[in-house]
Amino acid sequence: MAKQNVAEQFVDILARAGVKRLYGVVGDSLNPVVDAIRRNSAIDWIHVRHEETAAFAAGAEAQITGSLAACAGSCGPGNLHLINGLYDAHRSMAPVLALASHIPSSEIGLGYFQETHPELLFQECSHYNEMISNPEQMPRLLQTAIQHAIGRGGVSVVSMPGDVASKPAPEKSIEHALVTARPTVRPGDDEIDKLCRMVDEAKRVTLFCGSGTAGAHAEVMEFAEKIKSPVGHALRGKEWIQYDNPYDVGMSGLLGYGAAYEATNECDLLVLLGTDFPYNAFLPDDVKIVQVDVRPERLGRRSKLDLAVWGDVRETLRCLTPRVKPKSDRKFLDRMLKKHANALEGVVKAYTRKVEKHVPIHPEFVASVLDEMADDDAVFTVDTGMNNVWAARYLTPNGKRRVIGSFSHGSMANALPQAIGAQFTDLNRQVVAMSGDGGFSMLMGDFLTLVQYDLPVKVVLFNNSSLGMVELEMLVAGLPSYGTTNKNPDFAAIARAAGAYGVRVEKPKQLQSALKDAFKHKGPALVDVVTDPNALSIPPKISADMVTGFALSASKIVLDGGVGRMLQMARSNLRNVPRP
C-alpha cells in the first residue's frame, strides 16, 4: 500500500469528521488536496464559480445539518475571496473548516507571486487560525481546528502551502477520536435560584427569544404558560419560537411588527433567551433584565443586566420551570396579545386590497403567495435588504421549515450561495432563494453552479431595479436616494440561456402559475418578478430623528408593510384571552 501524503491524510481526517463535500475553486496550490479528494469516495469536490460562494454554501450546509462543513481557496486571491462568507458563518455559529492553501513554503515572507498572510487575514472571523508548515504538525493541528469549529461553534482556518501538502505524511502520526457534537451547558444552582426568585417576584414577565432557543420550543412554551408571559422574538429566533405559540407578540427590531416592543418595555422583568439582539435602542433601560446564553462573552454586551446566566436555554428552563411559582394573573399577557392583534390589523390591509391590479407588483404580495405555495419543510435562503423584511413578515414557520440569511453579518448576495449549500444536503427537499436583484447580480455567476450540478434550487427574484434598503436608509437620514438604481436585464432570459428554467412575471395574475410551474420543474429555476421599488418598511417604533429624516425627504413612500398569515395566528391566540 502506497504511503499517504499530507493532502491525503488531510482529506481522510475531514471525512472521519463527517465532512461530505469541500466547496471551492481549484488552483495550483490546492491541486494536491483536490487530487486526494478525486481518489477518495467519502468526500466530493464541489466546484463553484467564486470562493465567496464556497464559504456561504459551507456555512448554510452547517446550519442545516448542525455538522461540520468545509470550503477551500487557493493561495492569495483564491482564499481571500472566502473571507466574507467565513465572517457570516462565524457570526452565525456555523461549524466550518476552511482550507486556505498557501504559496510555496520556501517563498513565504519574500513578496512572492500571490503572497498573502492567511494567519493574519482570517484572525477576526475564526476561533482557530494556524498554518501547517511541517508535515509533523499533522494530524494534530487539523484535529484541533476541527474541534474548535465544532466545540465553539464557528470557523476554523487551516492554511497549508502546496508543497507541504505533497510531502509524505508522518509515519507514526497520532490520530485521536474526534469531537463531533457539542455538549449542553447547565447553569449553576446559585444562578437558577437567583433567576427563580426574580421571576417569582415579578408581576409582568416577558420572554424575548433568539436563535439560541433552537430545540427548546417545548421548554419555552411550558415556561411561558406557567408564568403567563408574552413571548417576542428577534429575527433569528422566528423560525424556532413563533410556530404553535399562543403567547406570540411578534418581533422587535428594525424589521419588527406587532406588540413585541411594548411587551419588552412594559414588563417588570425581561428575560432574554439565547439572543444576541444587537439593537439596544429597542431594549428597555428601566426594567430588570436577565440574559441566558450559552456563550458567556455575549452576556451583558447589549444592555445592563440584573442577572447573567451562562447556560443552554433548553437545560436552563428544564432546571428553572419546576422551581418557579405558577402565576394566575393573565392581565399583562392578554393585554399584549390584544395589542399584537390590533397592531397587525392596522398594517395588513394596505397590501391585501386590489393587489391583482397593482403594477409593479407589491413585493409583500409575492412573499405572501410564496409562503402559501412553498412546501411545509422548505428551506428559504434570504438576501439581505428588503427581502429580510418580507421574509420576517410573511414566511410562516411551522417547526419544519428553515429560514437562513446573513442575519448577523448582513452581507449582500448570500441567498443564492446559501441555497447551493442547503440543496446539497438533500436534493429532494425544496430550497427557495429569496433574492434581491442587487444581491443576485453580485454573485450571479454561481447560478451556473446550479446548472452544472442540476441542483433544483428555485430562485424567486424580487426585482425592483434598486437597492431598496439603502434607499430607505438614505430617506431616514434625510438624504435623497443616489446611486441605488440598477439597470437590469431580463434575468429570466439569462436563466434560460444558461440552461435553466426561467420565467418573468410583470403582472400579479401571472405570479401563482409562474411559481407553480417553477416548483414543478425538476431542475434549477428562476422566477424574475418585477416588484414595486416604492414598497418600503419602517420599524414599529420611530425616533424623532427618524421622523425628521423622513420629513426632509421629498419622496412619498409606503411606510407600513403587511404581515401575512401572522394576523391569522394573532387572531387565533386571542381565543385564549378569557372573556369578561
C-alpha atoms as one frame of an Amber mdcrd trajectory, in Angstrom:
protein
   0.000   0.000   0.000   1.416   3.373  -1.030   2.317   5.782   1.737  -0.075
   8.689   2.274   0.942  12.255   1.634  -0.224  15.139   3.813  -3.067  16.074
   1.428  -4.461  12.536   1.525  -4.256  12.457   5.303  -5.960  15.864   5.441
  -8.874  14.610   3.324  -9.204  11.363   5.309  -9.496  13.263   8.573 -12.160
  15.587   7.137 -14.143  12.552   6.033 -13.815  10.988   9.508 -15.157  14.232
  10.977 -18.295  13.854   8.853 -17.474  16.285   6.051 -19.303  15.192   2.884
 -18.051  17.788   0.433 -15.485  20.529   0.009 -16.668  23.695  -1.772 -14.099
  25.726  -3.666 -12.301  26.746  -6.852  -9.284  24.712  -7.942  -5.841  26.279
  -8.160  -2.195  25.245  -8.237  -1.547  25.309  -4.503  -4.758  23.332  -3.936
  -4.020  20.670  -6.554  -2.671  18.030  -4.123  -5.791  18.292  -1.952  -8.210
  18.270  -4.891  -6.443  15.240  -6.330  -6.729  13.490  -2.974 -10.464  14.174
  -2.999 -10.693  12.759  -6.534  -9.369   9.480  -5.190 -11.482   9.419  -2.007
 -15.061   8.190  -2.405 -16.141   9.536   1.007 -15.946  13.203   0.063 -16.849
  15.267  -3.025 -15.277  18.353  -4.523 -17.948  20.964  -5.338 -16.673  23.320
  -7.997 -18.253  26.761  -7.593 -17.539  29.871  -9.663 -16.445  32.142  -6.800
 -14.825  31.270  -3.477 -17.196  33.591  -1.599 -19.953  31.272  -2.739 -17.965
  28.320  -1.393 -17.844  29.808   2.100 -21.524  30.819   2.106 -22.523  27.359
   0.860 -20.483  25.624   3.545 -21.975  27.884   6.212 -25.514  27.110   5.051
 -24.828  23.382   4.974 -23.508  23.550   8.529 -26.599  25.439   9.695 -28.939
  22.904   8.099 -27.158  19.772   9.321 -25.555  21.028  12.525 -22.418  19.187
  11.413 -19.023  20.313  10.187 -18.845  21.628   6.629 -15.789  22.710   4.658
 -14.565  25.041   1.941 -11.243  25.854   0.326  -9.440  28.540  -1.631  -6.125
  28.510  -3.444  -3.228  30.737  -2.434  -3.561  34.531  -2.198  -6.600  35.889
  -4.056  -8.318  32.492  -4.021  -8.575  32.072  -0.278  -9.002  35.822   0.228
 -12.363  35.511  -1.556 -13.541  33.185   1.230 -13.444  35.860   3.887 -16.929
  37.365   3.565 -18.704  34.010   3.692 -16.495  32.932   6.593 -17.403  36.056
   8.541 -21.044  35.160   8.028 -20.569  31.531   9.091 -18.579  32.566  12.153
 -21.167  35.082  13.326 -23.906  32.501  12.699 -22.038  29.943  14.871 -21.903
  27.547  11.904 -19.105  24.961  12.277 -16.964  25.422   9.165 -13.405  24.316
   8.391 -11.715  26.490   5.750  -8.556  25.412   3.961  -6.506  28.394   2.809
  -3.791  26.935   0.636  -0.553  28.908   0.559   2.396  29.783  -1.673   5.497
  27.542  -1.580   6.835  27.410   1.949  10.329  28.475   0.861   8.929  31.752
  -0.531   6.811  32.910   2.398   7.836  36.388   3.538   9.671  37.260   0.311
   6.926  39.038  -1.636   6.281  36.029  -3.873   3.565  35.971  -6.552   0.093
  35.945  -4.918   1.561  36.106  -1.426  -0.768  36.991   1.449  -0.698  36.025
   5.108  -3.809  33.900   5.870  -2.894  33.572   9.544  -3.435  37.339   9.809
  -6.282  37.796   7.323  -8.693  35.340   8.936  -7.924  36.119  12.561 -11.122
  38.041  13.262 -13.510  35.570  11.647 -12.291  32.350  13.248 -11.842  30.595
  16.568  -8.699  28.904  15.321  -6.329  30.012  12.559  -2.972  28.289  12.089
  -0.609  27.177   9.337   0.716  23.693   8.663   4.332  24.443   7.797   5.677
  20.972   8.550   4.160  17.521   7.939   4.882  16.617  11.569   2.078  19.012
  12.612  -0.405  16.638  11.039  -2.847  15.338  12.050  -2.894  17.116  15.424
  -3.274  20.611  14.022  -6.190  19.691  11.769  -7.904  17.769  14.558  -7.505
  20.779  16.848  -9.019  23.025  14.175 -11.991  20.688  13.745 -12.662  20.578
  17.473 -12.540  24.371  17.721 -15.101  24.741  14.907 -17.478  22.151  16.353
 -16.938  22.780  20.038 -17.125  26.575  19.972 -19.488  26.902  17.018 -17.863
  28.860  14.213 -14.952  28.892  11.804 -11.509  27.322  11.913  -8.974  28.168
   9.224  -6.025  25.964   8.310  -3.516  27.368   5.854  -1.123  24.993   4.095
   1.497  25.534   1.391   1.022  23.343  -1.658   4.475  21.827  -1.345   3.785
  20.761   2.239   0.533  19.110   1.099   2.546  16.980  -1.349   5.046  15.724
   1.227   4.768  12.284   2.854   2.619  12.192   5.970   4.469  11.331   9.214
   4.767   7.573   9.747   3.733   7.499  13.417   1.146  10.256  13.458  -1.191
  10.406  16.425  -4.858  10.335  15.466  -7.363  10.554  18.295 -11.142  10.264
  18.488 -12.702  13.436  17.111 -15.295  15.506  18.927 -18.218  15.828  16.503
 -21.024  17.138  18.751 -21.371  19.924  21.280 -22.430  19.304  24.899 -25.183
  21.154  26.697 -24.283  23.657  29.388 -26.256  23.761  32.622 -26.100  26.868
  34.872 -25.058  26.511  38.486 -27.672  26.133  41.231 -26.964  29.617  42.567
 -27.862  31.214  39.227 -31.012  29.108  38.924 -32.062  30.088  42.448 -31.484
  33.783  41.761 -33.413  33.625  38.498 -36.246  31.755  40.191 -36.569  34.469
  42.863 -36.606  37.240  40.243 -39.326  35.506  38.237 -41.424  34.864  41.349
 -41.126  38.498  42.473 -42.062  40.000  39.112 -45.706  40.655  38.244 -45.139
  41.096  34.498 -42.521  38.923  32.777 -41.693  38.988  29.054 -39.578  36.416
  27.229 -37.558  37.598  24.231 -36.077  34.759  22.189 -33.258  34.376  19.682
 -31.645  31.558  17.733 -30.383  30.068  20.982 -33.898  28.717  21.556 -33.381
  26.184  18.740 -34.523  22.841  20.108 -36.142  24.460  23.140 -39.601  25.286
  21.787 -41.442  22.979  24.181 -39.489  24.266  27.185 -40.155  27.924  26.303
 -43.877  27.256  25.846 -44.099  25.411  29.171 -42.308  28.226  30.975 -44.432
  30.938  29.318 -47.626  29.124  30.295 -46.551  28.733  33.898 -45.677  32.418
  34.378 -48.262  33.830  31.886 -45.616  35.599  29.825 -45.831  37.124  26.347
 -43.136  35.782  24.016 -41.402  38.009  21.488 -38.516  37.154  19.236 -35.634
  38.504  17.209 -35.336  37.703  13.513 -33.077  34.693  14.061 -35.457  33.374
  16.703 -38.527  33.472  14.450 -38.190  30.012  12.921 -37.610  28.375  16.305
 -40.210  30.036  18.518 -43.099  31.617  16.611 -44.947  28.477  15.481 -47.550
  26.831  17.750 -47.067  29.736  20.138 -50.219  31.022  21.901 -48.111  33.696
  23.645 -46.613  35.212  20.478 -46.434  39.016  20.358 -44.260  39.358  17.273
 -40.789  40.610  16.544 -38.817  43.621  17.730 -36.056  45.485  15.957 -35.703
  47.304  12.673 -37.834  44.714  10.874 -40.255  44.300  13.748 -44.035  44.134
  13.907 -46.793  43.571  16.425 -46.503  44.174  20.165 -43.018  42.802  20.881
 -41.635  46.276  21.546 -44.416  47.107  24.014 -44.104  43.725  25.748 -40.357
  44.139  26.273 -40.685  47.711  27.508 -43.781  47.455  29.733 -42.805  44.407
  31.793 -41.216  44.217  35.248 -38.722  41.558  34.178 -37.360  40.916  30.705
 -35.767  37.517  30.137 -33.525  37.343  27.077 -33.262  33.730  25.944 -30.460
  32.794  23.548 -30.367  36.129  21.768 -27.560  38.489  20.889 -30.087  41.064
  19.641 -27.857  43.993  18.587 -30.287  46.928  18.619 -30.178  48.160  22.194
 -32.378  51.138  21.276 -35.297  48.693  21.246 -34.454  47.274  24.674 -35.681
  48.941  27.872 -33.401  50.748  30.291 -35.822  50.946  33.227 -36.793  47.308
  33.851 -34.891  44.361  35.267 -33.183  42.251  32.622 -31.901  38.667  32.760
 -29.947  37.122  29.897 -29.445  33.400  29.321 -26.817  32.417  26.754 -24.501
  29.508  26.080 -21.735  31.938  25.152 -20.621  33.878  28.237 -18.921  36.605
  26.194 -22.338  37.678  24.928 -23.821  38.239  28.353 -24.443  41.925  29.036
 -22.886  43.363  25.917 -26.187  44.817  24.669 -27.836  46.010  27.884 -27.199
  46.305  31.598 -28.092  43.016  33.238 -29.501  42.358  36.662 -28.538  38.714
  36.268 -26.323  36.913  33.738 -26.935  33.186  33.312 -24.382  31.096  31.451
 -26.189  28.106  30.064 -28.034  26.418  27.255 -31.623  27.732  27.026 -33.178
  24.277  26.994 -31.247  23.000  30.014 -31.727  26.269  31.899 -35.501  26.155
  31.515 -35.606  22.476  32.416 -33.957  23.414  35.694 -35.935  26.620  36.226
 -39.542  25.843  35.294 -40.224  23.253  38.026 -38.940  25.688  40.661 -40.895
  28.853  39.810 -44.272  29.525  41.313 -47.146  29.405  38.817 -48.806  32.751
  38.080 -52.547  33.053  37.607 -52.801  36.718  36.599 -53.077  36.928  32.790
 -53.819  40.654  32.561 -50.419  41.637  31.140 -50.294  38.693  28.729 -53.833
  39.254  27.489 -53.264  42.982  27.042 -50.167  42.288  24.923 -51.985  39.681
  22.838 -54.731  42.202  22.082 -52.186  44.893  21.247 -50.428  42.476  18.939
 -53.594  41.582  17.042 -54.624  45.233  16.785 -51.186  46.243  15.509 -51.318
  43.619  12.787 -54.872  44.579  11.810 -53.641  48.090  11.139 -50.989  47.157
   8.611 -52.287  44.084   6.851 -54.902  45.861   4.746 -52.583  48.004   2.629
 -51.426  45.074   0.531 -54.482  42.860   0.503 -56.784  45.197  -1.426 -56.689
  45.491  -5.229 -53.357  43.681  -5.350 -54.219  41.883  -8.565 -54.344  45.207
 -10.391 -51.262  46.835  -8.911 -48.305  47.108 -11.297 -45.422  46.958 -10.468
 -46.262  44.077  -8.171 -46.248  44.574  -4.422 -43.321  42.541  -3.022 -45.488
  41.806   0.025 -47.952  40.062  -2.291 -45.128  37.998  -3.793 -43.896  36.922
  -0.364 -47.423  36.063   0.746 -48.111  33.860  -2.286 -44.687  32.254  -1.979
 -45.354  31.424   1.668 -48.638  29.728   0.775 -47.259  27.731  -2.161 -43.929
  26.561  -0.727 -43.565  23.129   0.860 -44.133  22.651   4.570 -40.493  21.666
   5.020 -38.970  24.133   2.553 -35.648  25.828   3.199 -35.694  29.554   2.445
 -32.467  31.477   1.958 -32.978  35.218   2.149 -30.933  38.073   0.708 -30.026
  40.965   2.983 -32.081  44.122   2.489 -35.792  44.464   1.890 -36.089  40.695
   1.395 -35.316  40.372   5.108 -38.447  42.428   5.765 -40.663  40.310   3.533
 -39.258  37.066   4.983 -39.688  38.306   8.564 -43.286  39.355   7.981 -44.567
  36.738   5.556 -42.785  33.402   5.888 -44.770  31.240   8.267 -42.665  28.963
  10.482 -44.040  25.569  11.428 -41.173  23.708  13.079 -40.108  22.027   9.821
 -39.216  24.960   7.593 -35.822  26.642   7.797 -35.013  30.284   7.090 -31.346
  31.140   6.585 -29.861  34.524   5.820 -26.943  36.749   6.643 -28.861  37.903
   9.695 -25.843  38.703  11.875 -23.188  39.678   9.335 -25.604  41.434   6.972
 -23.839  40.649   3.700 -25.367  41.156   0.293 -25.510  38.267  -2.203 -25.909
  35.488   0.381 -29.184  33.868  -0.741 -28.023  32.100  -3.917 -24.815  30.586
  -2.490 -26.531  29.578   0.746 -29.200  27.842  -1.342 -26.443  25.804  -3.015
 -25.189  24.520   0.338 -28.714  23.869   1.613 -29.707  21.926  -1.510 -26.671
  19.650  -1.433 -27.769  18.362   1.984 -30.968  16.951   0.472 -31.673  17.000
  -3.266 -35.334  16.115  -2.640 -36.042  18.969  -0.245 -37.439  22.203  -1.658
 -34.951  25.069  -1.427 -36.080  28.593  -2.325 -33.693  31.517  -2.645 -35.464
  34.818  -1.990 -33.020  37.002  -3.890 -32.940  40.734  -4.487 -31.761  41.983
  -7.852 -28.784  43.689  -6.208 -27.650  40.636  -4.283 -28.347  38.182  -7.091
 -26.387  40.131  -9.688 -23.409  40.386  -7.325 -22.767  36.608  -7.362 -24.879
  35.752 -10.400 -22.078  33.646 -11.867 -22.886  30.879  -9.421 -26.306  30.410
 -10.952 -24.183  28.340 -13.343 -23.283  26.094 -10.394 -26.972  25.218 -10.099
 -26.982  24.264 -13.769 -23.692  22.363 -13.613 -24.888  20.124 -10.765 -28.560
  20.228 -11.789 -29.486  21.469  -8.324 -33.261  22.032  -8.123 -32.958  25.385
  -6.317 -35.790  27.797  -7.087 -34.649  31.426  -7.218 -37.505  33.877  -6.675
 -36.048  37.218  -7.688 -37.604  40.337  -6.143 -36.586  42.672  -8.941 -37.255
  46.315  -8.050 -34.240  47.636 -10.007 -32.885  49.296  -6.903 -31.045  48.806
  -3.638 -34.256  49.281  -1.663 -32.938  49.075   1.888 -30.171  51.548   1.090
 -32.763  53.955  -0.291 -34.681  53.639   2.967 -31.531  54.331   4.967 -30.943
  57.465   2.903 -34.507  58.615   3.444 -34.225  58.113   7.196 -31.061  60.214
   7.154 -32.837  62.967   5.229 -30.848  62.316   2.074 -32.163  61.958  -1.465
 -31.570  58.486  -2.874 -28.462  58.392  -5.025 -26.514  55.569  -6.621 -29.162
  52.998  -5.768 -30.712  52.340  -9.174 -29.935  49.156 -11.099 -30.346  48.886
 -14.863 -31.302  45.244 -15.042 -31.572  42.760 -17.885 -34.301  40.166 -18.280
 -32.949  37.753 -15.667 -35.334  35.002 -16.802 -33.839  35.155 -20.286 -30.361
  34.829 -18.781 -31.524  31.768 -16.823 -32.867  30.151 -19.976 -29.675  30.931
 -21.856 -27.740  29.201 -19.062 -29.839  26.065 -19.481 -32.244  26.533 -16.580
 -35.971  27.227 -16.359 -36.717  30.949 -16.387 -39.914  32.997 -16.376 -40.528
  36.724 -15.982 -43.577  37.970 -14.082 -44.799  41.536 -14.561 -48.466  41.244
 -13.542 -49.893  39.885 -10.271 -52.218  37.454 -12.060 -49.205  35.698 -13.587
 -47.475  35.038 -10.265 -49.216  31.947  -8.937 -48.950  29.951 -12.154 -45.316
  31.026 -12.624 -44.383  29.791  -9.145 -46.355  26.586  -9.626 -44.544  25.792
 -12.876 -41.149  26.655 -11.394 -41.760  24.440  -8.356 -42.819  21.548 -10.620
 -39.660  21.865 -12.725 -37.155  19.188 -11.694 -34.023  21.291 -12.161 -32.940
  24.836 -11.287 -35.459  27.588 -11.966 -35.607  31.361 -11.743 -38.777  33.443
 -11.396 -37.968  37.085 -12.191 -40.724  39.135 -10.519 -40.816  42.863 -11.309
 -41.726  44.471  -7.982 -42.612  47.949  -6.781 -39.473  49.909  -5.796 -41.577
  52.203  -3.585 -42.566  49.429  -1.177 -40.535  50.237   1.908 -40.952  49.495
   5.591 -40.368  51.160   8.945 -39.813  49.635  12.390 -42.606  49.512  14.991
 -41.085  52.389  16.966 -39.773  55.515  15.244 -37.464  58.014  16.896 -37.711
  61.778  16.457 -34.528  61.692  14.406 -36.087  59.157  12.064 -39.209  61.278
  11.642 -37.054  64.295  10.855 -35.194  62.278   8.264 -38.374  61.242   6.545
 -39.730  64.790   6.667 -36.653  66.049   4.862 -37.225  63.604   2.056 -39.339
  64.737  -0.868 -40.377  61.197  -1.697 -43.795  59.822  -0.776 -43.355  56.223
   0.264 -45.421  53.413   1.647 -44.423  53.080   5.295 -46.278  50.029   6.541
 -45.795  46.519   5.217 -48.213  43.684   5.644 -47.786  40.720   7.921 -49.195
  37.754   6.015 -50.675  34.849   7.929 -49.320  36.187  11.222 -52.576  38.128
  11.598 -54.451  34.818  11.491 -52.129  33.475  14.185 -52.700  36.533  16.353
 -56.468  36.275  15.965 -56.277  32.601  16.869 -54.305  33.397  20.016 -56.999
  35.835  21.125 -59.208  32.819  21.726 -57.045  32.158  24.773 -57.966  35.509
  26.276 -60.765  34.990  28.833 -63.950  36.894  28.039 -65.325  39.212  30.761
